[in-house]
Amino acid sequence: MNHGPDDQGPEGFDSDELALRRMLHHAVEEIEPRDGTLDHLRRAVPARRARKRQALVGVAAAALFVGTAVPALVHVSNSTGSDVNPSVAGHGEQAQGGSGQGKETEGGESTSGGSSGKTEDQGKGSEKDEDKGTGKSPGAGSGSSTDPLATSPAGTAACTADQLGTSGGTTNVPETSGAVYGTFTFSNVSTVDCTVSSPGSMFLAAGGAADGTKITDIRHVAGDAAAGLPDPSQELTSLVLKPGDSYQVKFAWVPSEACPTTTDPSGGTNGGNDPSPTPTPTQDTSGTTEGTSTGGDTGTSTQLMTEDTTAEGSVTITNTPEAGAPAASVTVSNACAGIVYWTGVLAGA
């Protein structure tokens, strides 16, 4: 719709536009900002501007670093031997010159020309090449520890049943509480390195008066009843065994009940007859009764007494390595009910 000049309002709007404007004003005239909106805007706007400035500064710094580092790196990578430009950073000259001269010496193509400084660099390069000839670089040397109990490097095969042997298990003297601590030891009996990553499995067998339903095994954790075992932080997830080296699995028997007692007869026998509660008098041929005889026989039989004794019970603890190698076993005596706590792989003593 076209409107003439007469239809325009005092502010230069058409009548329709003025009507629309009044409708919009009416629609939002009751809308008010929440409390604290102005304070929030006063804080948020400067913070947003600061973040933008920091981002721009970071991008500029990264661009500057890339612009200066990449050309220098490309230049050093393309330079060889005595052609290294002295104007480049001294570190690049020394590193590249040493490796370059070392390669020429190894290949038999190095020359005796050059300054004394370059001759020294060639000597350093030769020393580095000798290290390379041994098959060990500085990085590899630090990674392969001389300690046979270092954790497993990549490529070391797991120990097989033929590679592991055992010297058996040992136990300590029982403590006053009845707890018994012990150790299983396994060794690498082969001629190559191998890796152990599990303590294997534990098997318990009850003997005598021991109650198999009251005997269990639990992996050792911090704060349990086996306070004498090493802290779980000392356990290793994997362990490299060199030929002749060993690892250990420690355990603790903690009794929960004492062995039961039994009643056994003691104090003499009566020739297989039942004991008599009172002495039995003897009779002579005349029919008279006497309390005792003069032949040294009192005429009484010995009474049997009863005494409580502790029943014999034992627990045999067997540890079998993960690879299925020969197992190690120990037997704990005077053990009828309790828990066996055991550790993971520990470094051998």
Tab-separated table of C-alpha atoms in Angstrom:
chain	number	residue	atom	x	y	z
A	1	MET	CA	0.000	0.000	0.000
A	2	ASN	CA	1.289	3.406	-0.927
A	3	HIS	CA	0.935	6.266	1.472
A	4	GLY	CA	1.122	9.912	0.751
A	5	PRO	CA	2.803	12.558	2.813
A	6	ASP	CA	-0.392	13.116	4.756
A	7	ASP	CA	-0.267	9.568	6.133
A	8	GLN	CA	3.161	10.024	7.705
A	9	GLY	CA	3.456	10.682	11.421
A	10	PRO	CA	5.483	13.360	13.141
A	11	GLU	CA	8.578	11.101	13.227
A	12	GLY	CA	8.496	10.268	9.533
A	13	PHE	CA	6.700	6.909	9.960
A	14	ASP	CA	3.592	5.888	8.082
A	15	SER	CA	0.400	5.332	9.999
A	16	ASP	CA	0.749	1.562	9.669
A	17	GLU	CA	4.309	1.708	10.956
A	18	LEU	CA	3.234	3.862	13.875
A	19	ALA	CA	0.471	1.404	14.716
A	20	LEU	CA	2.931	-1.485	14.578
A	21	ARG	CA	5.351	0.464	16.737
A	22	ARG	CA	2.669	1.139	19.337
A	23	MET	CA	1.742	-2.572	19.351
A	24	LEU	CA	5.353	-3.602	19.918
A	25	HIS	CA	5.806	-1.055	22.683
A	26	HIS	CA	2.632	-2.289	24.342
A	27	ALA	CA	3.781	-5.905	24.102
A	28	VAL	CA	7.063	-5.294	25.924
A	29	GLU	CA	6.160	-2.462	28.240
A	30	GLU	CA	5.746	-4.844	31.213
A	31	ILE	CA	8.957	-6.761	30.583
A	32	GLU	CA	11.726	-5.832	32.996
A	33	PRO	CA	15.233	-7.246	33.415
A	34	ARG	CA	15.968	-9.461	36.409
A	35	ASP	CA	17.796	-8.119	39.405
A	36	GLY	CA	21.534	-8.053	38.888
A	37	THR	CA	21.363	-8.158	35.078
A	38	LEU	CA	23.154	-4.857	34.714
A	39	ASP	CA	25.923	-5.942	37.106
A	40	HIS	CA	26.288	-9.193	35.203
A	41	LEU	CA	26.672	-7.347	31.908
A	42	ARG	CA	29.232	-4.993	33.440
A	43	ARG	CA	31.338	-7.989	34.440
A	44	ALA	CA	30.732	-10.281	31.468
A	45	VAL	CA	31.445	-7.834	28.668
A	46	PRO	CA	34.972	-6.879	29.855
A	47	ALA	CA	35.751	-10.540	30.599
A	48	ARG	CA	34.709	-11.553	27.119
A	49	ARG	CA	36.848	-8.828	25.597
A	50	ALA	CA	39.823	-9.979	27.703
A	51	ARG	CA	39.419	-13.567	26.505
A	52	LYS	CA	39.350	-12.419	22.914
A	53	ARG	CA	42.546	-10.424	23.451
A	54	GLN	CA	44.265	-13.411	25.064
A	55	ALA	CA	43.228	-15.671	22.206
A	56	LEU	CA	44.582	-13.220	19.661
A	57	VAL	CA	47.863	-12.921	21.561
A	58	GLY	CA	48.185	-16.718	21.719
A	59	VAL	CA	47.554	-17.091	17.996
A	60	ALA	CA	50.097	-14.414	17.226
A	61	ALA	CA	52.712	-16.054	19.467
A	62	ALA	CA	52.132	-19.439	17.856
A	63	ALA	CA	52.399	-17.983	14.405
A	64	LEU	CA	55.634	-16.240	15.363
A	65	PHE	CA	57.087	-19.455	16.783
A	66	VAL	CA	56.192	-21.474	13.704
A	67	GLY	CA	57.501	-18.764	11.422
A	68	THR	CA	60.913	-18.725	13.111
A	69	ALA	CA	61.359	-22.403	14.028
A	70	VAL	CA	60.288	-24.113	10.809
A	71	PRO	CA	62.747	-22.327	8.451
A	72	ALA	CA	65.643	-22.990	10.844
A	73	LEU	CA	64.677	-26.657	11.168
A	74	VAL	CA	64.389	-27.072	7.404
A	75	HIS	CA	67.764	-25.433	6.892
A	76	VAL	CA	69.490	-27.646	9.438
A	77	SER	CA	67.869	-30.785	8.018
A	78	ASN	CA	69.051	-29.977	4.488
A	79	SER	CA	72.647	-29.189	5.552
A	80	THR	CA	75.276	-31.980	5.604
A	81	GLY	CA	78.825	-32.369	6.844
A	82	SER	CA	81.119	-29.373	6.435
A	83	ASP	CA	78.405	-27.493	4.512
A	84	VAL	CA	76.662	-26.531	7.731
A	85	ASN	CA	76.147	-22.787	7.750
A	86	PRO	CA	77.862	-21.230	10.821
A	87	SER	CA	75.164	-18.558	10.898
A	88	VAL	CA	72.605	-21.161	11.970
A	89	ALA	CA	72.161	-21.810	15.702
A	90	GLY	CA	75.182	-23.483	17.269
A	91	HIS	CA	73.156	-26.435	18.524
A	92	GLY	CA	72.067	-27.346	15.042
A	93	GLU	CA	75.671	-27.142	13.765
A	94	GLN	CA	77.024	-29.337	16.532
A	95	ALA	CA	74.309	-31.972	16.311
A	96	GLN	CA	74.196	-32.169	12.540
A	97	GLY	CA	77.940	-31.861	12.122
A	98	GLY	CA	78.574	-34.693	14.600
A	99	SER	CA	76.158	-37.095	12.972
A	100	GLY	CA	77.213	-36.147	9.472
A	101	GLN	CA	80.914	-36.520	10.104
A	102	GLY	CA	80.290	-39.779	11.947
A	103	LYS	CA	78.576	-41.239	8.906
A	104	GLU	CA	81.413	-40.214	6.630
A	105	THR	CA	83.950	-41.826	8.948
A	106	GLU	CA	81.926	-45.019	9.082
A	107	GLY	CA	81.635	-45.153	5.319
A	108	GLY	CA	85.340	-44.471	4.756
A	109	GLU	CA	84.724	-41.277	2.797
A	110	SER	CA	85.816	-38.623	5.301
A	111	THR	CA	88.693	-36.338	4.394
A	112	SER	CA	91.464	-34.833	6.489
A	113	GLY	CA	90.642	-31.307	5.309
A	114	GLY	CA	88.892	-28.699	7.404
A	115	SER	CA	89.645	-26.588	10.407
A	116	SER	CA	90.707	-27.900	13.785
A	117	GLY	CA	87.247	-27.194	15.142
A	118	LYS	CA	85.694	-29.448	12.513
A	119	THR	CA	88.259	-32.137	13.256
A	120	GLU	CA	87.104	-32.163	16.882
A	121	ASP	CA	83.535	-32.473	15.693
A	122	GLN	CA	84.564	-35.446	13.585
A	123	GLY	CA	86.063	-37.085	16.655
A	124	LYS	CA	82.848	-36.617	18.535
A	125	GLY	CA	80.982	-38.085	15.620
A	126	SER	CA	83.210	-41.157	15.693
A	127	GLU	CA	82.502	-41.680	19.372
A	128	LYS	CA	78.786	-41.481	18.691
A	129	ASP	CA	79.150	-44.001	15.885
A	130	GLU	CA	80.929	-46.388	18.235
A	131	ASP	CA	77.958	-46.147	20.577
A	132	LYS	CA	75.661	-46.862	17.656
A	133	GLY	CA	77.752	-49.884	16.771
A	134	THR	CA	76.899	-51.469	20.098
A	135	GLY	CA	73.238	-51.224	19.211
A	136	LYS	CA	72.457	-48.869	22.120
A	137	SER	CA	71.464	-45.270	21.738
A	138	PRO	CA	71.269	-42.915	24.750
A	139	GLY	CA	67.512	-43.366	24.764
A	140	ALA	CA	67.699	-47.149	24.610
A	141	GLY	CA	70.369	-47.244	27.286
A	142	SER	CA	68.189	-45.407	29.752
A	143	GLY	CA	65.187	-47.571	28.913
A	144	SER	CA	66.922	-50.927	29.435
A	145	SER	CA	67.808	-50.997	33.110
A	146	THR	CA	70.516	-53.318	34.425
A	147	ASP	CA	68.163	-54.148	37.263
A	148	PRO	CA	66.719	-57.616	36.491
A	149	LEU	CA	63.543	-56.679	38.330
A	150	ALA	CA	62.634	-53.775	36.062
A	151	THR	CA	59.149	-53.690	34.632
A	152	SER	CA	58.566	-55.418	31.331
A	153	PRO	CA	59.727	-53.628	28.168
A	154	ALA	CA	57.827	-54.121	24.972
A	155	GLY	CA	58.758	-57.333	23.199
A	156	THR	CA	59.731	-59.475	26.216
A	157	ALA	CA	57.751	-62.703	26.044
A	158	ALA	CA	55.745	-64.026	28.976
A	159	CYS	CA	57.351	-66.759	31.067
A	160	THR	CA	56.332	-70.276	30.088
A	161	ALA	CA	55.987	-73.337	32.302
A	162	ASP	CA	59.434	-74.571	31.230
A	163	GLN	CA	61.082	-71.275	32.172
A	164	LEU	CA	59.897	-71.110	35.783
A	165	GLY	CA	61.126	-73.231	38.660
A	166	THR	CA	60.514	-73.032	42.391
A	167	SER	CA	62.558	-73.469	45.521
A	168	GLY	CA	59.366	-74.162	47.459
A	169	GLY	CA	57.720	-72.183	50.200
A	170	THR	CA	58.833	-71.095	53.645
A	171	THR	CA	56.947	-70.132	56.831
A	172	ASN	CA	57.901	-68.063	59.845
A	173	VAL	CA	57.369	-68.938	63.499
A	174	PRO	CA	53.698	-68.475	64.470
A	175	GLU	CA	52.920	-65.212	66.219
A	176	THR	CA	51.197	-65.006	69.597
A	177	SER	CA	47.888	-64.404	67.801
A	178	GLY	CA	48.376	-67.632	65.838
A	179	ALA	CA	49.056	-65.847	62.525
A	180	VAL	CA	51.689	-67.473	60.320
A	181	TYR	CA	53.503	-65.584	57.540
A	182	GLY	CA	55.271	-67.255	54.631
A	183	THR	CA	56.754	-66.807	51.164
A	184	PHE	CA	56.662	-68.637	47.822
A	185	THR	CA	59.660	-68.097	45.533
A	186	PHE	CA	59.821	-68.770	41.780
A	187	SER	CA	62.865	-68.341	39.519
A	188	ASN	CA	63.682	-68.058	35.824
A	189	VAL	CA	65.551	-71.303	35.127
A	190	SER	CA	65.927	-70.646	31.386
A	191	THR	CA	68.654	-68.797	29.488
A	192	VAL	CA	66.496	-65.947	28.157
A	193	ASP	CA	64.523	-63.108	29.717
A	194	CYS	CA	60.807	-63.537	30.320
A	195	THR	CA	57.965	-61.539	31.856
A	196	VAL	CA	55.761	-62.386	34.847
A	197	SER	CA	52.495	-60.448	35.126
A	198	SER	CA	50.422	-62.480	37.600
A	199	PRO	CA	50.969	-64.182	40.973
A	200	GLY	CA	49.116	-67.250	39.714
A	201	SER	CA	46.444	-69.064	41.687
A	202	MET	CA	46.134	-70.206	45.298
A	203	PHE	CA	44.756	-73.605	46.404
A	204	LEU	CA	43.933	-74.601	50.000
A	205	ALA	CA	43.531	-78.125	51.378
A	206	ALA	CA	42.264	-78.903	54.880
A	207	GLY	CA	43.747	-81.789	56.844
A	208	GLY	CA	42.915	-83.544	60.077
A	209	ALA	CA	40.428	-81.664	62.225
A	210	ALA	CA	40.484	-78.589	59.928
A	211	ASP	CA	37.091	-77.526	58.591
A	212	GLY	CA	37.322	-76.866	54.849
A	213	THR	CA	34.116	-74.821	54.891
A	214	LYS	CA	35.741	-72.332	57.270
A	215	ILE	CA	38.951	-71.866	55.277
A	216	THR	CA	39.138	-69.208	52.524
A	217	ASP	CA	41.739	-67.137	50.673
A	218	ILE	CA	41.615	-63.381	49.925
A	219	ARG	CA	43.987	-61.056	48.066
A	220	HIS	CA	45.825	-58.761	50.442
A	221	VAL	CA	44.668	-55.127	50.637
A	222	ALA	CA	45.758	-52.255	52.818
A	223	GLY	CA	44.190	-52.331	56.272
A	224	ASP	CA	43.233	-56.013	56.370
A	225	ALA	CA	44.102	-58.467	59.153
A	226	ALA	CA	47.460	-59.427	57.565
A	227	ALA	CA	49.289	-56.297	58.678
A	228	GLY	CA	52.671	-58.026	58.340
A	229	LEU	CA	52.406	-58.393	54.547
A	230	PRO	CA	54.009	-55.760	52.263
A	231	ASP	CA	51.885	-52.800	51.285
A	232	PRO	CA	49.932	-53.462	48.054
A	233	SER	CA	51.713	-50.490	46.453
A	234	GLN	CA	54.863	-52.654	46.299
A	235	GLU	CA	53.173	-55.218	44.048
A	236	LEU	CA	54.207	-55.165	40.365
A	237	THR	CA	51.868	-55.463	37.408
A	238	SER	CA	54.678	-56.994	35.340
A	239	LEU	CA	58.224	-58.048	36.035
A	240	VAL	CA	61.137	-58.986	33.760
A	241	LEU	CA	63.138	-61.939	35.027
A	242	LYS	CA	66.628	-62.414	33.701
A	243	PRO	CA	68.074	-65.940	33.833
A	244	GLY	CA	68.526	-66.905	37.486
A	245	ASP	CA	66.411	-64.082	38.914
A	246	SER	CA	63.270	-64.703	40.967
A	247	TYR	CA	60.015	-63.204	42.193
A	248	GLN	CA	57.990	-63.834	45.339
A	249	VAL	CA	54.393	-64.218	46.465
A	250	LYS	CA	53.897	-63.703	50.198
A	251	PHE	CA	50.987	-65.003	52.274
A	252	ALA	CA	49.618	-64.934	55.802
A	253	TRP	CA	47.456	-67.483	57.631
A	254	VAL	CA	45.185	-65.673	60.098
A	255	PRO	CA	43.099	-68.087	62.209
A	256	SER	CA	39.486	-67.250	62.966
A	257	GLU	CA	38.857	-70.143	65.386
A	258	ALA	CA	40.987	-72.447	67.480
A	259	CYS	CA	41.083	-76.152	66.755
A	260	PRO	CA	38.455	-78.170	68.683
A	261	THR	CA	39.322	-80.190	71.769
A	262	THR	CA	38.760	-83.906	72.293
A	263	THR	CA	38.465	-86.037	75.424
A	264	ASP	CA	41.067	-88.852	75.680
A	265	PRO	CA	41.396	-91.527	78.468
A	266	SER	CA	44.600	-91.400	80.501
A	267	GLY	CA	46.039	-92.480	83.885
A	268	GLY	CA	46.426	-96.255	83.347
A	269	THR	CA	44.523	-99.307	82.163
A	270	ASN	CA	42.628	-102.191	83.754
A	271	GLY	CA	43.762	-104.975	81.551
A	272	GLY	CA	41.065	-104.167	79.056
A	273	ASN	CA	38.242	-104.284	81.670
A	274	ASP	CA	35.958	-101.416	82.518
A	275	PRO	CA	37.040	-99.272	85.473
A	276	SER	CA	35.427	-100.066	88.838
A	277	PRO	CA	34.018	-97.180	90.870
A	278	THR	CA	35.008	-98.794	94.236
A	279	PRO	CA	37.648	-101.290	95.321
A	280	THR	CA	36.581	-104.931	95.132
A	281	PRO	CA	37.389	-106.956	98.284
A	282	THR	CA	38.823	-110.498	98.015
A	283	GLN	CA	37.487	-113.577	99.749
A	284	ASP	CA	39.475	-116.455	101.263
A	285	THR	CA	38.490	-120.145	101.450
A	286	SER	CA	37.056	-119.774	104.955
A	287	GLY	CA	34.399	-117.422	103.664
A	288	THR	CA	35.725	-114.380	105.524
A	289	THR	CA	36.055	-111.098	103.655
A	290	GLU	CA	39.276	-109.103	103.756
A	291	GLY	CA	39.891	-105.569	102.541
A	292	THR	CA	43.390	-106.332	101.325
A	293	SER	CA	45.681	-109.289	100.797
A	294	THR	CA	49.167	-109.743	102.260
A	295	GLY	CA	50.734	-110.731	98.945
A	296	GLY	CA	51.348	-107.140	97.912
A	297	ASP	CA	48.088	-106.925	95.981
A	298	THR	CA	45.821	-104.211	97.333
A	299	GLY	CA	42.824	-105.895	95.799
A	300	THR	CA	41.732	-102.672	94.027
A	301	SER	CA	41.784	-101.806	90.309
A	302	THR	CA	43.090	-98.467	88.912
A	303	GLN	CA	40.417	-96.006	87.847
A	304	LEU	CA	40.647	-94.205	84.448
A	305	MET	CA	40.778	-90.359	84.273
A	306	THR	CA	39.752	-88.065	81.373
A	307	GLU	CA	41.725	-85.108	79.944
A	308	ASP	CA	40.851	-82.552	77.201
A	309	THR	CA	43.377	-82.287	74.335
A	310	THR	CA	43.477	-80.151	71.180
A	311	ALA	CA	42.644	-81.911	67.933
A	312	GLU	CA	45.267	-81.924	65.222
A	313	GLY	CA	44.387	-79.822	62.170
A	314	SER	CA	46.408	-78.372	59.297
A	315	VAL	CA	46.053	-76.319	56.123
A	316	THR	CA	48.189	-76.936	53.030
A	317	ILE	CA	48.662	-73.774	50.947
A	318	THR	CA	49.690	-74.237	47.289
A	319	ASN	CA	50.643	-71.480	44.845
A	320	THR	CA	50.681	-72.323	41.127
A	321	PRO	CA	52.217	-69.777	38.689
A	322	GLU	CA	50.070	-68.428	35.883
A	323	ALA	CA	52.144	-70.274	33.276
A	324	GLY	CA	51.349	-73.645	34.873
A	325	ALA	CA	54.894	-74.170	36.152
A	326	PRO	CA	55.596	-76.492	39.100
A	327	ALA	CA	53.660	-75.355	42.184
A	328	ALA	CA	55.052	-74.549	45.617
A	329	SER	CA	53.347	-75.732	48.822
A	330	VAL	CA	53.625	-75.280	52.570
A	331	THR	CA	51.632	-76.819	55.424
A	332	VAL	CA	50.543	-74.763	58.422
A	333	SER	CA	49.947	-76.893	61.511
A	334	ASN	CA	47.484	-76.243	64.326
A	335	ALA	CA	45.184	-74.592	61.794
A	336	CYS	CA	41.517	-75.512	61.569
A	337	ALA	CA	39.640	-72.354	60.473
A	338	GLY	CA	40.810	-69.029	59.117
A	339	ILE	CA	41.754	-66.902	56.100
A	340	VAL	CA	44.820	-66.951	53.848
A	341	TYR	CA	45.782	-63.469	52.634
A	342	TRP	CA	48.196	-63.387	49.681
A	343	THR	CA	49.965	-60.727	47.644
A	344	GLY	CA	50.641	-60.106	43.982
A	345	VAL	CA	54.058	-60.310	42.294
A	346	LEU	CA	56.862	-58.916	44.462
A	347	ALA	CA	60.500	-58.335	43.642
A	348	GLY	CA	62.692	-61.228	44.691
A	349	ALA	CA	65.015	-60.736	47.642
